[in-house]
Coordinates of C-alpha atoms in Angstrom, one line a residue:
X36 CA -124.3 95.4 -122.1
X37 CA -127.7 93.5 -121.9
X38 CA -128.9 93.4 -118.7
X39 CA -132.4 91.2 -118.0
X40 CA -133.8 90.2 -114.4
X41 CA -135.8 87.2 -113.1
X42 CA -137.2 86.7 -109.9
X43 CA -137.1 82.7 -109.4
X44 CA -139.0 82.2 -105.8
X45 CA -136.7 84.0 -103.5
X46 CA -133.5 84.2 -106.4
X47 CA -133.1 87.4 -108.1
X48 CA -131.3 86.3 -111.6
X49 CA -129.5 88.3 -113.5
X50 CA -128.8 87.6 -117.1
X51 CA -125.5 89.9 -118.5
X52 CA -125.2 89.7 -122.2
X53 CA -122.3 91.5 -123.2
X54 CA -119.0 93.0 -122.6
X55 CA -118.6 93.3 -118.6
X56 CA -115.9 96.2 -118.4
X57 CA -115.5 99.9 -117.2
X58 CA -118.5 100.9 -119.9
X59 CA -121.4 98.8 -118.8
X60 CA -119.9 98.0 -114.7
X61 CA -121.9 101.0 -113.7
X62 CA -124.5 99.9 -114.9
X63 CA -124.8 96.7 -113.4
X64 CA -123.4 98.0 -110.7
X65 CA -126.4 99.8 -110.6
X66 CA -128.7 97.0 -110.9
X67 CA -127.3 94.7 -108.5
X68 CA -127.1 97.3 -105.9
X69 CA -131.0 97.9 -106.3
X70 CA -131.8 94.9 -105.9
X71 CA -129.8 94.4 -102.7
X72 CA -131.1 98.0 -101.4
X73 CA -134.3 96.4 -102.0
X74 CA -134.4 93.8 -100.2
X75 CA -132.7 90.9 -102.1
X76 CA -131.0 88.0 -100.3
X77 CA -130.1 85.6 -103.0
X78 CA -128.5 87.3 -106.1
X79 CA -127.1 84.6 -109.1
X80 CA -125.4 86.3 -112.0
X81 CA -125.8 83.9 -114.8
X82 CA -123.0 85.0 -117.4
X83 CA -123.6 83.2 -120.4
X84 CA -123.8 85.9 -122.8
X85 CA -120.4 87.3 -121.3
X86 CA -117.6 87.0 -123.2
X87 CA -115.1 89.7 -121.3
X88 CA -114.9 90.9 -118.2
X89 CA -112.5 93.5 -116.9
X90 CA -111.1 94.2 -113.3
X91 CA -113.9 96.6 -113.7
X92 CA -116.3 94.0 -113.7
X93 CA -114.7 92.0 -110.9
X94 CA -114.7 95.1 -108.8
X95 CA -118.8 95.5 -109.3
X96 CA -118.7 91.8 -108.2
X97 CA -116.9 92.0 -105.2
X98 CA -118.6 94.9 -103.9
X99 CA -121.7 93.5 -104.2
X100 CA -120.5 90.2 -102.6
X101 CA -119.4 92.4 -99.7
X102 CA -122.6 94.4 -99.2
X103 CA -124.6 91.1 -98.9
X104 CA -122.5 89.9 -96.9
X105 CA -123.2 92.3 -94.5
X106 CA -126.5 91.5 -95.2
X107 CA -125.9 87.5 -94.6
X108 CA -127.1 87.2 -98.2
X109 CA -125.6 85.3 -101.0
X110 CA -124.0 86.1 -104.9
X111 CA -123.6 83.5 -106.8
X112 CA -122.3 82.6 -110.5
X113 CA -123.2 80.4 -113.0
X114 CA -122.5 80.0 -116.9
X115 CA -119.2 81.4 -116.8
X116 CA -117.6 81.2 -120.8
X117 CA -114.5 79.4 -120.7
X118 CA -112.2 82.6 -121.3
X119 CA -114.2 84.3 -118.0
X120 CA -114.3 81.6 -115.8
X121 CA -110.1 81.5 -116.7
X122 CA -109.7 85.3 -115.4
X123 CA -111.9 84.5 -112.4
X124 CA -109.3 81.4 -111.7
X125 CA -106.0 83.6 -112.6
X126 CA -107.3 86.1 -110.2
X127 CA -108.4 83.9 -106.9
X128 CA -112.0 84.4 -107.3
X129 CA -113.3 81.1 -107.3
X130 CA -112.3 80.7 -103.8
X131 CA -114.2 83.5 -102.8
X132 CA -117.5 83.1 -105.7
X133 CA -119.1 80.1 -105.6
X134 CA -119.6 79.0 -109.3
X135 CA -122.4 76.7 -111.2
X136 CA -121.9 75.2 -114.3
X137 CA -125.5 75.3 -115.5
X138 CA -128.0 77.6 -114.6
X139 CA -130.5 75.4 -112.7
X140 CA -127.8 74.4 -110.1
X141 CA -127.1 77.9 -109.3
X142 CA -131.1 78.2 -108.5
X143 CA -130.8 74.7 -106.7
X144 CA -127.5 75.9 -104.6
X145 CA -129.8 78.6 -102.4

């Protein structure tokens, strides 16, 4: 897994490239949770270059959904392939994520 960051005014991007499963969810989990322990309010995951996620990868989603929302800070999605953004409907998620179909309106949505 590929993981690149972007600070966009007061958006933290990040850009996963990769498989998203029980190998690389630590890692981002990692990531994600620095950025929140940091500081960061506004967190968009842009998932473009994801082709598979696991319920690993939804569980390193969800957790950091819930620690910003303890926060009152945001995650948000955007770029979701076509196979992903089907497991995050199957499971429910899209009620709880809000999801962008291009990156700029995922920037424009804070």
């Amino acid at each position: 897994m590929q993981i690149n960051q972007k600070k966009e005014g007061g958006v933290y991007t990040f850009f996963l490239n990769g498989r998203f499963d029980a190998h690389s969810a630590g890692e981002v989990e990692e990531k994600l949770d620095l950025a929140v322990s940091q500081g960061a309010q506004k967190l968009l995951v842009d998932l473009s270059g994801v082709e598979y996620i696991s319920s690993a990868g939804l569980r390193v989603l969800l957790a950091i959904a819930k620690k910003l929302k303890e926060k009152e800070g945001q995650i948000k999605l955007c770029c979701l392939q076509p196979y992903v953004k089907e497991v995050f409907d199957v499971a429910g998620l899209t009620q709880i994520f809000k999801i962008y179909n291009t990156h700029q309106e995922g920037i424009d949505s804070f």
